[in-house]
Amino acid sequence: MRIAVLGGDGYCGWATSLYLSEKNHSVAVLDNFVRREWDKELGAQTLTPIRPLDERVETWRKISGKTLDVFGGDVTDYGFLSSVLKEFRPDAVVHFAEQRSAPYSMIDLEHAVFTQVNNVVGTLNLLFALRENCPDCHLVKLGTMGEYGTPNIDIEEGYITIEHNGRRDTLPYPKQPGSFYHLSKVHDSHNIAFTCKIWGLRATDLNQGVVYGTLTDEVARDEALINRFDYDQVFGTVLNRFCAQAAVGYPLTVYGKGGQTRGFLDLRDTVRCIELACLNPAAPGEFRVFNQFTEQFSVLELAQLVQTAGEKLGLKVTVDHLPDPRVEAEAHYYNAKHSRLVDLGLKPHLLSEALLDSLMNIAIRYRDRIEPAQFEPNVNWRQTSNPLALRGKRRTGLVAKATRKASRNGKSRREVPTFAGSDSPAENAASKGTFSSQ
Ligand code: NAD
Ligand code: USQ
């Protein structure tokens, strides 16, 4: 298939692009590299030293003999996005290209507005561009389990059948998102569902849980293919953060009671879920929703798992309960259905001690790059302006400038020529937390 991966320089997007390429799909990577600018804005860096996209793509070409088309530019630029679809003619578009941090969206007004404009306008542009250029193309959109919130009843996959005053209907499952970021995903879902109805577009909304891990078989082939591993308080997700904290002896930062329960999945399952969604497209006019996670854990359960695994590796791991900077239920019922991707063939990698070992080994390997100050949560949901805002205000101009520059560059497409290079399988490197080239 011809698959365009929007946001292909990011954490899920890079691993997905390589996985799809390895499976012999023709892959185009589109990104405006704004995520790398947000690191600068926040004074943070990924634990792993990621290389520029050109270098990553060239390494992949040498190692696999496979080419990735690269389009540098912004999905909020309709002309650019439309020209990419016209030129690449995808069978499926995988849309990862959004601002995905809940804390970032809660810093202040400017960051809330930026998040919703970037995400909602980008997705609206995509819907119009699909309709104009390739109306039969399947949209695979990354949503989030956080769209549902934490209701006191089971969470279904997208829809719920309700009886009310003697009548019965199947309706979109109620949404109770917990941040301006999560709200942007709800707005996206409504816009996508609406355009499936009015224009007959075909779409799959993947309500993904929290992703952990950084290695996939493809990423593990060479250190120059290394993926992001965010541990900072704004972009770091909980399990990745706990592993980084354990690696440097920093107390694990459980927010509040730690009863917050979420769906989780291994990055290796993310990439497989995307392929399954692409290979089994929604019908024209269908707005399909899959809950994309494999296991549920509370934050405290994760902390305990990391503590046990860390101690086996000789690390002293303690757990701290910090006041919760977010407004969320700290103890609640949670039971979310997640069978539709399994029905399509997903064989989950469940969180095991071996995997935690591998995650912690990565964290230990790069621990000199860890700045403990980045662990401290300082975006408080109850405030309309947080200390980061000052830095944000100074830097937003820089982000905007960088985005415009990336967009201009994107008008000229960069393509890496085909090369029949060597094929070196990863040999389970992912499960050992190592790279094959070492
Ligand atoms: P990421 O920030 O690592 O990657 C997103 C990429 O999109 C970045 O490379 C960024 O530069 C690019 N991007 C952002 N706005 C863009 C724009 N306007 N134009 C072009 N490119 C743009 O995020 P991720 O963790 O890979 O998440 C990818 C998607 O998956 C997001 O939509 C996120 O909401 C969703 N998701 C992620 C997780 C998770 O745990 N990481 C969980 C559930 C859902
Ligand atoms: N948490 C802690 N300690 C920490 C970090 C987080 O207790 O150091 C708690 C949070 O309070 C929250 C839970 O862990 O209750 C999850 O937080 P997170 O930062 O790991 O994940 P979240 O903010 O929900 O966002 C991440 C991704 C987002 C995606 C979402 C999926 O950044 O893009 O949409 O996971 S979901 O959680 O299902 O909505």
Coordinates of N, CA, C and O in Angstrom, one line a residue, residues 32 59 61 92 181 234 283-284 315 343 351 374 383 394:
N32 N 6.7 18.8 10.3 CA 7.3 20.1 10.2 C 8.4 20.3 11.3 O 8.8 21.4 11.5
T59 N 20.1 6.4 6.8 CA 20.6 5.2 7.5 C 19.7 4.0 7.2 O 20.1 2.9 6.9
R61 N 17.9 3.7 4.6 CA 18.1 3.3 3.2 C 19.3 2.4 3.0 O 19.2 1.3 2.4
A92 N -3.7 5.1 2.2 CA -4.0 5.4 3.6 C -3.2 6.6 4.1 O -2.0 6.7 3.7
Y181 N -5.7 19.5 25.5 CA -5.2 18.6 24.5 C -6.2 17.5 24.2 O -6.6 17.2 23.1
V234 N 6.6 17.5 30.9 CA 5.6 18.0 29.9 C 5.3 16.9 28.9 O 4.2 16.5 28.7
A283 N -15.2 1.1 5.7 CA -15.9 1.2 4.5 C -16.2 2.7 4.1 O -16.1 3.5 5.0
P284 N -16.5 3.0 2.9 CA -16.8 4.4 2.5 C -17.9 4.9 3.4 O -18.9 4.2 3.6
L315 N 19.2 -1.4 41.5 CA 18.9 0.0 41.7 C 18.0 0.2 43.0 O 17.2 -0.7 43.3
D343 N -9.3 -8.8 17.4 CA -10.1 -9.6 16.4 C -9.4 -9.5 15.0 O -9.5 -10.4 14.2
L351 N 3.2 -6.2 29.3 CA 4.3 -5.7 30.1 C 4.9 -6.8 31.0 O 4.1 -7.3 31.9
Q374 N 14.0 18.1 35.3 CA 12.9 17.9 34.3 C 11.8 16.9 34.9 O 10.8 16.8 34.2
Q383 N -4.4 26.4 37.6 CA -4.0 27.8 37.3 C -4.1 28.1 35.8 O -3.9 27.2 35.0
R394 N 8.5 33.8 25.5 CA 9.7 34.2 24.8 C 9.9 33.3 23.6 O 10.4 33.8 22.6

